[in-house]
CSV table of C-alpha atoms in Angstrom, one decimal:
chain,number,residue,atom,x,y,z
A,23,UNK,CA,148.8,-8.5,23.0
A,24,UNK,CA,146.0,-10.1,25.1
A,25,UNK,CA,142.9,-9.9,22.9
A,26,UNK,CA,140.3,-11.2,25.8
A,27,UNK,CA,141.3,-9.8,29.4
A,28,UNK,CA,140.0,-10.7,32.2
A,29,UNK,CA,140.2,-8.6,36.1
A,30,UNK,CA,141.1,-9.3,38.3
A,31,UNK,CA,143.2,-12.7,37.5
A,32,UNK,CA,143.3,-13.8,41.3
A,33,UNK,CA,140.6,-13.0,44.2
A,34,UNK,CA,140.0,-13.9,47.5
A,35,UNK,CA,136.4,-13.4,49.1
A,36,UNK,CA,134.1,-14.5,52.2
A,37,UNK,CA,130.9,-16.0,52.1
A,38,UNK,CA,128.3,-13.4,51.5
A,39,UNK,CA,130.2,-11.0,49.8
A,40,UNK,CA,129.4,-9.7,46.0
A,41,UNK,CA,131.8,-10.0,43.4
A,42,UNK,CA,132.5,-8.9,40.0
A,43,UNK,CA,134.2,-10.1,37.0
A,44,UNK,CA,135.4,-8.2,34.3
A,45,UNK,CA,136.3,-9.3,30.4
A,46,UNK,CA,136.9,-7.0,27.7
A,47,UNK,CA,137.9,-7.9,24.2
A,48,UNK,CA,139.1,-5.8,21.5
A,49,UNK,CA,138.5,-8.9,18.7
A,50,UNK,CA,135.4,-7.4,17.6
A,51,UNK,CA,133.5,-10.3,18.3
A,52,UNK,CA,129.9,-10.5,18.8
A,53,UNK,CA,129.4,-13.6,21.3
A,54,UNK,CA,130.8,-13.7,24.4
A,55,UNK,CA,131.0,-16.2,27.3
A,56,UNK,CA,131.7,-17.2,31.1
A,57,UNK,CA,132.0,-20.5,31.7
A,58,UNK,CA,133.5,-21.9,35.1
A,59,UNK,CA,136.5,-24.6,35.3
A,60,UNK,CA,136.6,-27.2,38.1
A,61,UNK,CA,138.1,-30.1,38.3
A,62,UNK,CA,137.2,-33.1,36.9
A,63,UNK,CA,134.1,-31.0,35.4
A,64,UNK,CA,135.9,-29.5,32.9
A,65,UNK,CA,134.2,-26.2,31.8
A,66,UNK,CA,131.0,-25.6,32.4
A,67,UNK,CA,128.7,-22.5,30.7
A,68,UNK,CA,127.1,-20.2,32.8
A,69,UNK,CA,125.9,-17.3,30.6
A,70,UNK,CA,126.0,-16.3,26.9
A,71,UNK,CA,125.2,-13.2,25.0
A,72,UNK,CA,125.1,-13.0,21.5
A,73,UNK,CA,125.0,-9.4,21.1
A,74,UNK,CA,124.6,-6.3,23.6
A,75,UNK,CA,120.8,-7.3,24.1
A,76,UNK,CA,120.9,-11.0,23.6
A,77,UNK,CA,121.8,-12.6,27.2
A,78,UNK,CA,121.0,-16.3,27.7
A,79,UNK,CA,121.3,-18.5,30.8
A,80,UNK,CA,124.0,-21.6,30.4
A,81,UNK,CA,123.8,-24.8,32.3
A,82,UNK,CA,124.4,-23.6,35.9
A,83,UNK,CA,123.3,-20.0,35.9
A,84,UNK,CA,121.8,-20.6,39.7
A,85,UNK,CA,123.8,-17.9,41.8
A,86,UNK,CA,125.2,-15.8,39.0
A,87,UNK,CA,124.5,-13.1,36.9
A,88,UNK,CA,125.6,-11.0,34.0
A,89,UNK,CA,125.9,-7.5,31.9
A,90,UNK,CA,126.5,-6.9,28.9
A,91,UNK,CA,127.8,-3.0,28.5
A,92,UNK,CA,129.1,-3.1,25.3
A,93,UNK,CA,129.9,-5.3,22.3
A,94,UNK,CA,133.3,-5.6,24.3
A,95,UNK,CA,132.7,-5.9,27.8
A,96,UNK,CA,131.1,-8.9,29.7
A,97,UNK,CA,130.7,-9.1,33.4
A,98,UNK,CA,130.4,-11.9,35.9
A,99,UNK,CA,128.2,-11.2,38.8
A,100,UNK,CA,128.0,-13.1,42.3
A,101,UNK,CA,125.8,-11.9,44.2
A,102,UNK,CA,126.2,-13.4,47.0
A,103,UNK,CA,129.3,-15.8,47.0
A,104,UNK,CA,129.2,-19.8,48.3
A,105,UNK,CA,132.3,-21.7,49.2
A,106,UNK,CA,131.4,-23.5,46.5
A,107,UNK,CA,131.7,-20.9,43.6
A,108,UNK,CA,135.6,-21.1,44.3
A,109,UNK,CA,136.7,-22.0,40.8
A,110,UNK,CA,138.9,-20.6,37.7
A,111,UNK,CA,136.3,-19.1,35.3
A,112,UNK,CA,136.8,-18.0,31.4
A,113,UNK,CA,135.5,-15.5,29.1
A,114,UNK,CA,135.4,-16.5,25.9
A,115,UNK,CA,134.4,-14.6,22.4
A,116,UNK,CA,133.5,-15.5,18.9
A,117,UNK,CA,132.4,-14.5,15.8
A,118,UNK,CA,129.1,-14.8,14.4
A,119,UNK,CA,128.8,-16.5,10.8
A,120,UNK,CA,131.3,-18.1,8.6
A,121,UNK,CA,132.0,-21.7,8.2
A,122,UNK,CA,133.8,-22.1,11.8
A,123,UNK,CA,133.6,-19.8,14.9
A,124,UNK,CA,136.6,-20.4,17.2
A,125,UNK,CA,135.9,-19.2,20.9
A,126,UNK,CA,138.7,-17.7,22.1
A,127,UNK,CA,139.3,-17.1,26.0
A,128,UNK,CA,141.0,-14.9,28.0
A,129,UNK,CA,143.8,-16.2,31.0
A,130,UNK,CA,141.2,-16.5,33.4
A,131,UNK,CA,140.1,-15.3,37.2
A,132,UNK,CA,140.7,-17.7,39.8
A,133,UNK,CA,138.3,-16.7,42.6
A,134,UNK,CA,138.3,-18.1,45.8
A,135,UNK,CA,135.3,-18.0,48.1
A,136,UNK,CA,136.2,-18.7,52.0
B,25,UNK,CA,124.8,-38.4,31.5
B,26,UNK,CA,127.3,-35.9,30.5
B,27,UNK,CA,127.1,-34.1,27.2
B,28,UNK,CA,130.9,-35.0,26.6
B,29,UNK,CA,132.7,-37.7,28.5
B,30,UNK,CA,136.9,-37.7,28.3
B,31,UNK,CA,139.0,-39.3,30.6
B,32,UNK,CA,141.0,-37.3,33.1
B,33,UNK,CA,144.3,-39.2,33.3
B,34,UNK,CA,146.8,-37.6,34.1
B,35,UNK,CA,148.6,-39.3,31.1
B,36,UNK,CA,152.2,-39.9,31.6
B,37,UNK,CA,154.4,-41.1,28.5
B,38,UNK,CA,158.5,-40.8,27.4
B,39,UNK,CA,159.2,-38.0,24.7
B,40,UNK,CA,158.9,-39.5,21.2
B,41,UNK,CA,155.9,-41.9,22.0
B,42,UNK,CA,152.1,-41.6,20.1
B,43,UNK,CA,149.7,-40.4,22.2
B,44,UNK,CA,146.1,-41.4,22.0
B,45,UNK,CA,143.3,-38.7,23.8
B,46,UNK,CA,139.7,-39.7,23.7
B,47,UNK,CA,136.3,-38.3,24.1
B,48,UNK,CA,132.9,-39.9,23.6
B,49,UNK,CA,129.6,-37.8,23.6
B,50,UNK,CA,125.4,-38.4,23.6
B,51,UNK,CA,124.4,-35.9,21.4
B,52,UNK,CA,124.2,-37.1,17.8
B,53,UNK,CA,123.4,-33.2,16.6
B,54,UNK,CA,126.7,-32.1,17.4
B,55,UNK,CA,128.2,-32.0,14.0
B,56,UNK,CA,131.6,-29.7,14.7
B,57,UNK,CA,134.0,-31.6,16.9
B,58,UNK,CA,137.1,-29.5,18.5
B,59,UNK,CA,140.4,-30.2,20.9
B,60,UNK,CA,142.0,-27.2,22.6
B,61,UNK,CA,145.3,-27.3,24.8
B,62,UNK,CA,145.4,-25.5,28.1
B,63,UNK,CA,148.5,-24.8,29.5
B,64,UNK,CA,149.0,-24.0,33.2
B,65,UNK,CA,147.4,-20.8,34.5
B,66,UNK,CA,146.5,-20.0,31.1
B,67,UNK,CA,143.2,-20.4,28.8
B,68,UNK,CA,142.2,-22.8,26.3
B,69,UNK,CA,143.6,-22.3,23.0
B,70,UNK,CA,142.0,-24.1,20.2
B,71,UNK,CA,144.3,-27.0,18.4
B,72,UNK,CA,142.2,-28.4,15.4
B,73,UNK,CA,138.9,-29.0,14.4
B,74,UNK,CA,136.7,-31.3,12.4
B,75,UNK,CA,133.2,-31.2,11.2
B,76,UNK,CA,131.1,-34.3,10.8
B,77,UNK,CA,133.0,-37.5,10.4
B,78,UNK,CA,136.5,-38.1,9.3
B,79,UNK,CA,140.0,-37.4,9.6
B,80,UNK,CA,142.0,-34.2,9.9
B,81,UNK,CA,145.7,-33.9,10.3
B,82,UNK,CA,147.8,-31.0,10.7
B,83,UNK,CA,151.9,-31.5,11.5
B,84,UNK,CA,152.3,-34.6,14.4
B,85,UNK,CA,148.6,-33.9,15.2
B,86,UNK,CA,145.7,-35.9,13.7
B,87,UNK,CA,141.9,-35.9,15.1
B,88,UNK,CA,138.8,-38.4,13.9
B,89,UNK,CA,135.9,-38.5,14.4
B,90,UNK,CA,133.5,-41.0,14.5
B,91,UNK,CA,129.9,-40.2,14.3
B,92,UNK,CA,128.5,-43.6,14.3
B,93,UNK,CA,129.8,-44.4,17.4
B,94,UNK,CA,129.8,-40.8,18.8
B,95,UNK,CA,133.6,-41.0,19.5
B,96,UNK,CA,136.2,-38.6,18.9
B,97,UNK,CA,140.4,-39.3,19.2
B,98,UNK,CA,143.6,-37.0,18.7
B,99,UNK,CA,146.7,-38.4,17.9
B,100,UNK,CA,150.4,-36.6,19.0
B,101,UNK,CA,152.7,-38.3,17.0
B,102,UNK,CA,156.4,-38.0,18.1
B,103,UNK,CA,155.1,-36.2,21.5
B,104,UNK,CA,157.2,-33.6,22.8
B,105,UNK,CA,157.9,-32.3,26.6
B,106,UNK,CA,156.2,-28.8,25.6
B,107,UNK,CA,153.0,-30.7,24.4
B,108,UNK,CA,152.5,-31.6,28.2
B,109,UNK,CA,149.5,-29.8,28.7
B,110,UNK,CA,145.8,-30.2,29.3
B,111,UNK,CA,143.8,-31.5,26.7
B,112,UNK,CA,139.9,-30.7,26.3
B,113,UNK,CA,137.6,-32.0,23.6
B,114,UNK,CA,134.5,-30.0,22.5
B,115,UNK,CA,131.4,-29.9,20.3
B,116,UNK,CA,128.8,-27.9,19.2
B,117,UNK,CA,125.9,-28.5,16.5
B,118,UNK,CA,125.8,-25.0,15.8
B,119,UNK,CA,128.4,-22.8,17.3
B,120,UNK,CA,125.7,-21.5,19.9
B,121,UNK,CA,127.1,-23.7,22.8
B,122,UNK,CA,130.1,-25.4,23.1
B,123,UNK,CA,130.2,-28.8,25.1
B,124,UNK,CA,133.4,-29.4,26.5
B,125,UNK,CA,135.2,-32.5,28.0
B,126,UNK,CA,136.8,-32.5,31.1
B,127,UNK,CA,139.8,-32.4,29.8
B,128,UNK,CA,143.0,-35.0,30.3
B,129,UNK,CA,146.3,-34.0,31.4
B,130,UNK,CA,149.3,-34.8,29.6
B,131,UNK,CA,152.9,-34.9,31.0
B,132,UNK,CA,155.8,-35.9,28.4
B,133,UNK,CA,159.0,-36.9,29.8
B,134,UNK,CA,161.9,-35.9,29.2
């Protein structure tokens, strides 16, 4: 029972072309997340909404953007895709409150930009 | 300078041995200190967590943290081939945003 999904999990595009990324959670959760994975970075955050209306910019937002439709669904934009987008990239959720919030992530996309 | 520093490896030890990961970090707010596994084509999945200083141990794993000298360890005690995995250390001071290592990969043998 995947709680955080991600689509597509694989995806091959050219330079220039506009993607999207899909998550959708059924955790009920509040905050939401992309981050990309590369490696030797590790992961990196690239946007953050905290509720349907609260969307903030991570560390390398340059060349991406987001939507939030609902409390469960969180997109990943790409306008206009580089070579160097071509990464694995998580959506995460959490909880808002409480003593801890574990982010919990979905299996990933890995996107490939030729 | 990173956030979160944490060597790479890859990390390469018999079944049975202690393992040691590490993680050192700039930030002296961050006060909750985590380490998720990542298995192959699959998401992080959180492992343990600590907040502020100390220890915290929970079956063969145990973490520390160090706040004075902003470094954080996990220990695998009796290490196993299915812990082989990639490990990634992370921090936040207030659950807002995580910081996350760039994680070190970890092949028991056999």
């Amino acid at each position: 029972d995947a709680d955080v999904t991600q689509t597509p999990r694989n995806r091959i595009t050219k330079t220039g072309k506009r993607i999207m990324l899909e998550c959708s959670q059924t955790k009920g959760h509040d905050r939401m997340y992309w981050y990309r994975q590369d490696p030797g970075l590790g992961l990196r955050l690239i946007y953050y909404s905290f509720d349907v209306k609260d969307i903030n910019k991570g560390e390398i937002s340059d060349g991406y953007s987001v939507s939030r439709q609902a409390q469960a669904k969180f997109s990943l934009s790409l306008e206009s895709a580089i070579p160097n987008q071509t990464a694995l990239y998580f959506c995460a959720t959490s909880e808002t409150g409480g003593a801890f919030n574990e982010q919990f992530f979905g299996p990933g996309t890995r996107l490939t930009v030729l | 300078q990173k956030e979160v520093e944490q060597d790479p490896g890859p990390l390469s030890v018999p079944e049975g041995a202690i393992v040691s990961l590490n993680c050192t970090y700039s930030n002296s707010a961050f006060q909750y200190f985590m380490w998720y596994r990542q298995y192959s084509r699959k998401g992080p999945e959180l492992l343990m967590y600590t907040y502020s200083s100390g220890n915290k141990e929970d079956g063969r794993f145990t973490a520390q943290v160090d706040k004075s000298s902003k470094y954080i360890s996990l220990f695998i005690r009796d290490s196993q081939p299915s812990d082989s995995a990639t490990y990634l250390c992370a921090m936040s001071a207030n659950f807002n945003k995580f910081y996350f290592g760039s994680g070190t990969k970890l092949n028991v043998k056999p």
